[in-house]
Amino acid sequence: LWLGATEAFLLIENLTGYCFDPVPEGILVNGLPDKWTCLQKGHKWHGYDVSDHTFLLTFCCLLMVEETAIFRRYLAQGHPAGVPLRLIFLLNVLLLLLWNFLLACTVVYLYDYSHKVVGAAIATLCWFLTYRCWYRCPCSPGRPGAGLFLRGIPKEATRQN
């Protein structure tokens, strides 16, 4: 998913950009066809650069929230919340806080606003297609926790096993 998204972002930048040289009178636009040729010749390229940082951080935050939602179902069924489970949950929360901090730094310091919005929107779309569409198909590996929790069995019966 990440590789496909970054390739798509590079394609968007290549299709929407132009090659130029800054000169004292302004800019001199060259007719070079793509970013790679332009940069190899020593010129500069300006295109619509979708924020891959915002994409990755937004997608990772959504993914982490989706994956850790299983803890709620696990505890609701009366399973114990031992030290290892609490530690894993705490580490997930700390990682999520770090990603949110990095996302805030990205929003403040990098890219144009529209580039960040598009990156976040594409990340949200990828999350939606993964967790709300593909994981519900019979050919997918299933949503987080699929098959781990038995339905219809009382809590006392699961504790005896």
mmCIF file of C-alpha atoms in Angstrom:
data_model
loop_
_atom_site.group_PDB
_atom_site.id
_atom_site.type_symbol
_atom_site.label_atom_id
_atom_site.label_comp_id
_atom_site.label_asym_id
_atom_site.label_seq_id
_atom_site.Cartn_x
_atom_site.Cartn_y
_atom_site.Cartn_z
ATOM 1 C CA LEU A 1 0.000 0.000 0.000
ATOM 2 C CA TRP A 2 2.774 2.416 0.973
ATOM 3 C CA LEU A 3 4.793 1.655 -2.165
ATOM 4 C CA GLY A 4 1.747 2.092 -4.386
ATOM 5 C CA ALA A 5 0.828 5.386 -2.728
ATOM 6 C CA THR A 6 4.318 6.855 -3.039
ATOM 7 C CA GLU A 7 4.497 5.832 -6.688
ATOM 8 C CA ALA A 8 1.109 7.472 -7.279
ATOM 9 C CA PHE A 9 2.297 10.644 -5.518
ATOM 10 C CA LEU A 10 5.424 10.759 -7.692
ATOM 11 C CA LEU A 11 3.282 10.271 -10.793
ATOM 12 C CA ILE A 12 0.985 13.136 -9.741
ATOM 13 C CA GLU A 13 3.980 15.410 -9.186
ATOM 14 C CA ASN A 14 5.449 14.431 -12.552
ATOM 15 C CA LEU A 15 2.177 14.996 -14.433
ATOM 16 C CA THR A 16 1.389 18.350 -12.816
ATOM 17 C CA GLY A 17 4.855 19.895 -12.807
ATOM 18 C CA TYR A 18 7.142 21.899 -15.020
ATOM 19 C CA CYS A 19 10.889 22.393 -15.336
ATOM 20 C CA PHE A 20 12.385 25.832 -14.736
ATOM 21 C CA ASP A 21 15.517 27.801 -13.956
ATOM 22 C CA PRO A 22 15.424 30.736 -11.563
ATOM 23 C CA VAL A 23 16.910 33.803 -13.266
ATOM 24 C CA PRO A 24 17.141 37.429 -12.075
ATOM 25 C CA GLU A 25 14.202 38.426 -14.279
ATOM 26 C CA GLY A 26 11.945 35.673 -12.857
ATOM 27 C CA ILE A 27 11.922 32.101 -14.060
ATOM 28 C CA LEU A 28 12.805 30.500 -17.365
ATOM 29 C CA VAL A 29 10.554 27.547 -18.159
ATOM 30 C CA ASN A 30 12.202 24.664 -19.992
ATOM 31 C CA GLY A 31 10.420 22.130 -22.147
ATOM 32 C CA LEU A 32 11.906 19.066 -20.474
ATOM 33 C CA PRO A 33 9.239 16.358 -20.240
ATOM 34 C CA ASP A 34 9.654 14.900 -16.757
ATOM 35 C CA LYS A 35 11.093 15.524 -13.311
ATOM 36 C CA TRP A 36 13.982 13.084 -13.599
ATOM 37 C CA THR A 37 15.303 14.564 -16.853
ATOM 38 C CA CYS A 38 14.888 18.073 -15.475
ATOM 39 C CA LEU A 39 16.818 17.353 -12.280
ATOM 40 C CA GLN A 40 19.566 15.455 -14.127
ATOM 41 C CA LYS A 41 20.157 18.515 -16.326
ATOM 42 C CA GLY A 42 20.563 20.672 -13.198
ATOM 43 C CA HIS A 43 17.228 22.487 -13.412
ATOM 44 C CA LYS A 44 14.437 22.732 -10.828
ATOM 45 C CA TRP A 45 11.047 21.013 -10.899
ATOM 46 C CA HIS A 46 7.800 22.365 -9.497
ATOM 47 C CA GLY A 47 4.749 20.102 -9.294
ATOM 48 C CA TYR A 48 1.876 19.203 -6.990
ATOM 49 C CA ASP A 49 3.676 17.299 -4.225
ATOM 50 C CA VAL A 50 1.120 15.296 -2.222
ATOM 51 C CA SER A 51 2.370 15.018 1.361
ATOM 52 C CA ASP A 52 3.587 11.468 1.799
ATOM 53 C CA HIS A 53 4.497 12.294 5.416
ATOM 54 C CA THR A 54 0.898 13.242 6.163
ATOM 55 C CA PHE A 55 -0.333 10.185 4.279
ATOM 56 C CA LEU A 56 1.867 7.768 6.213
ATOM 57 C CA LEU A 57 1.274 9.276 9.653
ATOM 58 C CA THR A 58 -2.493 9.545 9.141
ATOM 59 C CA PHE A 59 -2.741 5.999 7.812
ATOM 60 C CA CYS A 60 -0.609 4.626 10.663
ATOM 61 C CA CYS A 61 -2.738 6.403 13.282
ATOM 62 C CA LEU A 62 -5.956 5.050 11.769
ATOM 63 C CA LEU A 63 -4.434 1.586 11.468
ATOM 64 C CA MET A 64 -3.269 1.606 15.107
ATOM 65 C CA VAL A 65 -6.679 2.680 16.397
ATOM 66 C CA GLU A 66 -8.358 -0.026 14.319
ATOM 67 C CA GLU A 67 -5.951 -2.724 15.480
ATOM 68 C CA THR A 68 -6.118 -1.796 19.174
ATOM 69 C CA ALA A 69 -9.932 -1.706 19.199
ATOM 70 C CA ILE A 70 -9.729 -5.452 19.758
ATOM 71 C CA PHE A 71 -8.675 -4.823 23.381
ATOM 72 C CA ARG A 72 -12.152 -3.532 24.184
ATOM 73 C CA ARG A 73 -13.865 -6.688 22.923
ATOM 74 C CA TYR A 74 -11.310 -8.854 24.691
ATOM 75 C CA LEU A 75 -11.926 -7.181 28.047
ATOM 76 C CA ALA A 76 -15.710 -7.032 27.518
ATOM 77 C CA GLN A 77 -15.779 -10.818 27.338
ATOM 78 C CA GLY A 78 -14.294 -11.050 30.817
ATOM 79 C CA HIS A 79 -10.743 -11.965 29.856
ATOM 80 C CA PRO A 80 -8.044 -10.765 32.266
ATOM 81 C CA ALA A 81 -5.994 -7.662 31.566
ATOM 82 C CA GLY A 82 -2.631 -8.908 32.757
ATOM 83 C CA VAL A 83 0.637 -7.008 32.823
ATOM 84 C CA PRO A 84 1.738 -8.052 29.289
ATOM 85 C CA LEU A 85 -1.558 -6.906 27.776
ATOM 86 C CA ARG A 86 -1.468 -3.612 29.654
ATOM 87 C CA LEU A 87 2.143 -3.044 28.587
ATOM 88 C CA ILE A 88 1.338 -3.715 24.932
ATOM 89 C CA PHE A 89 -1.628 -1.361 25.104
ATOM 90 C CA LEU A 90 0.485 1.345 26.799
ATOM 91 C CA LEU A 91 3.218 1.028 24.166
ATOM 92 C CA ASN A 92 0.593 1.317 21.414
ATOM 93 C CA VAL A 93 -0.797 4.462 23.023
ATOM 94 C CA LEU A 94 2.703 5.967 23.322
ATOM 95 C CA LEU A 95 3.408 5.195 19.668
ATOM 96 C CA LEU A 96 0.085 6.751 18.692
ATOM 97 C CA LEU A 97 0.949 9.888 20.683
ATOM 98 C CA LEU A 98 4.342 10.083 18.952
ATOM 99 C CA TRP A 99 2.718 9.761 15.531
ATOM 100 C CA ASN A 100 0.194 12.475 16.374
ATOM 101 C CA PHE A 101 3.017 14.763 17.521
ATOM 102 C CA LEU A 102 4.914 14.101 14.278
ATOM 103 C CA LEU A 103 1.736 14.730 12.298
ATOM 104 C CA ALA A 104 1.288 18.074 14.070
ATOM 105 C CA CYS A 105 4.914 18.996 13.265
ATOM 106 C CA THR A 106 4.358 18.032 9.630
ATOM 107 C CA VAL A 107 1.207 20.140 9.457
ATOM 108 C CA VAL A 108 3.005 23.171 10.879
ATOM 109 C CA TYR A 109 6.343 23.001 9.068
ATOM 110 C CA LEU A 110 6.157 20.977 5.836
ATOM 111 C CA TYR A 111 4.268 21.263 2.541
ATOM 112 C CA ASP A 112 1.448 23.517 1.423
ATOM 113 C CA TYR A 113 -1.888 23.145 3.168
ATOM 114 C CA SER A 114 -3.675 21.540 0.213
ATOM 115 C CA HIS A 115 -0.853 18.983 -0.179
ATOM 116 C CA LYS A 116 -1.379 17.912 3.444
ATOM 117 C CA VAL A 117 -5.160 17.720 3.099
ATOM 118 C CA VAL A 118 -4.876 15.557 -0.018
ATOM 119 C CA GLY A 119 -2.341 13.271 1.700
ATOM 120 C CA ALA A 120 -4.627 12.847 4.723
ATOM 121 C CA ALA A 121 -7.675 12.304 2.498
ATOM 122 C CA ILE A 122 -5.925 9.587 0.490
ATOM 123 C CA ALA A 123 -4.783 7.929 3.747
ATOM 124 C CA THR A 124 -8.344 7.969 5.064
ATOM 125 C CA LEU A 125 -9.604 6.513 1.789
ATOM 126 C CA CYS A 126 -6.977 3.739 1.933
ATOM 127 C CA TRP A 127 -7.953 2.975 5.547
ATOM 128 C CA PHE A 128 -11.642 2.879 4.608
ATOM 129 C CA LEU A 129 -11.057 0.607 1.618
ATOM 130 C CA THR A 130 -8.866 -1.711 3.705
ATOM 131 C CA TYR A 131 -10.887 -2.029 6.903
ATOM 132 C CA ARG A 132 -14.446 -1.331 5.754
ATOM 133 C CA CYS A 133 -14.380 -2.961 2.316
ATOM 134 C CA TRP A 134 -11.556 -5.436 1.688
ATOM 135 C CA TYR A 135 -11.392 -7.013 5.175
ATOM 136 C CA ARG A 136 -15.119 -7.793 4.970
ATOM 137 C CA CYS A 137 -14.657 -9.852 1.805
ATOM 138 C CA PRO A 138 -14.473 -13.642 2.194
ATOM 139 C CA CYS A 139 -11.104 -13.769 0.391
ATOM 140 C CA SER A 140 -9.401 -11.357 2.826
ATOM 141 C CA PRO A 141 -7.565 -12.262 6.048
ATOM 142 C CA GLY A 142 -10.406 -10.666 8.022
ATOM 143 C CA ARG A 143 -10.726 -7.762 10.418
ATOM 144 C CA PRO A 144 -8.596 -7.567 13.566
ATOM 145 C CA GLY A 145 -9.720 -10.208 16.030
ATOM 146 C CA ALA A 146 -11.732 -12.191 13.493
ATOM 147 C CA GLY A 147 -12.002 -15.744 14.773
ATOM 148 C CA LEU A 148 -10.302 -15.026 18.095
ATOM 149 C CA PHE A 149 -13.473 -14.541 20.093
ATOM 150 C CA LEU A 150 -16.122 -17.194 20.342
ATOM 151 C CA ARG A 151 -19.667 -15.873 20.056
ATOM 152 C CA GLY A 152 -22.575 -17.267 21.991
ATOM 153 C CA ILE A 153 -20.498 -19.069 24.631
ATOM 154 C CA PRO A 154 -21.010 -17.821 28.189
ATOM 155 C CA LYS A 155 -18.035 -16.310 29.989
ATOM 156 C CA GLU A 156 -18.002 -19.134 32.543
ATOM 157 C CA ALA A 157 -17.637 -21.776 29.817
ATOM 158 C CA THR A 158 -14.732 -19.960 28.185
ATOM 159 C CA ARG A 159 -12.942 -19.655 31.527
ATOM 160 C CA GLN A 160 -13.208 -23.400 32.179
ATOM 161 C CA ASN A 161 -11.459 -24.248 28.900
#
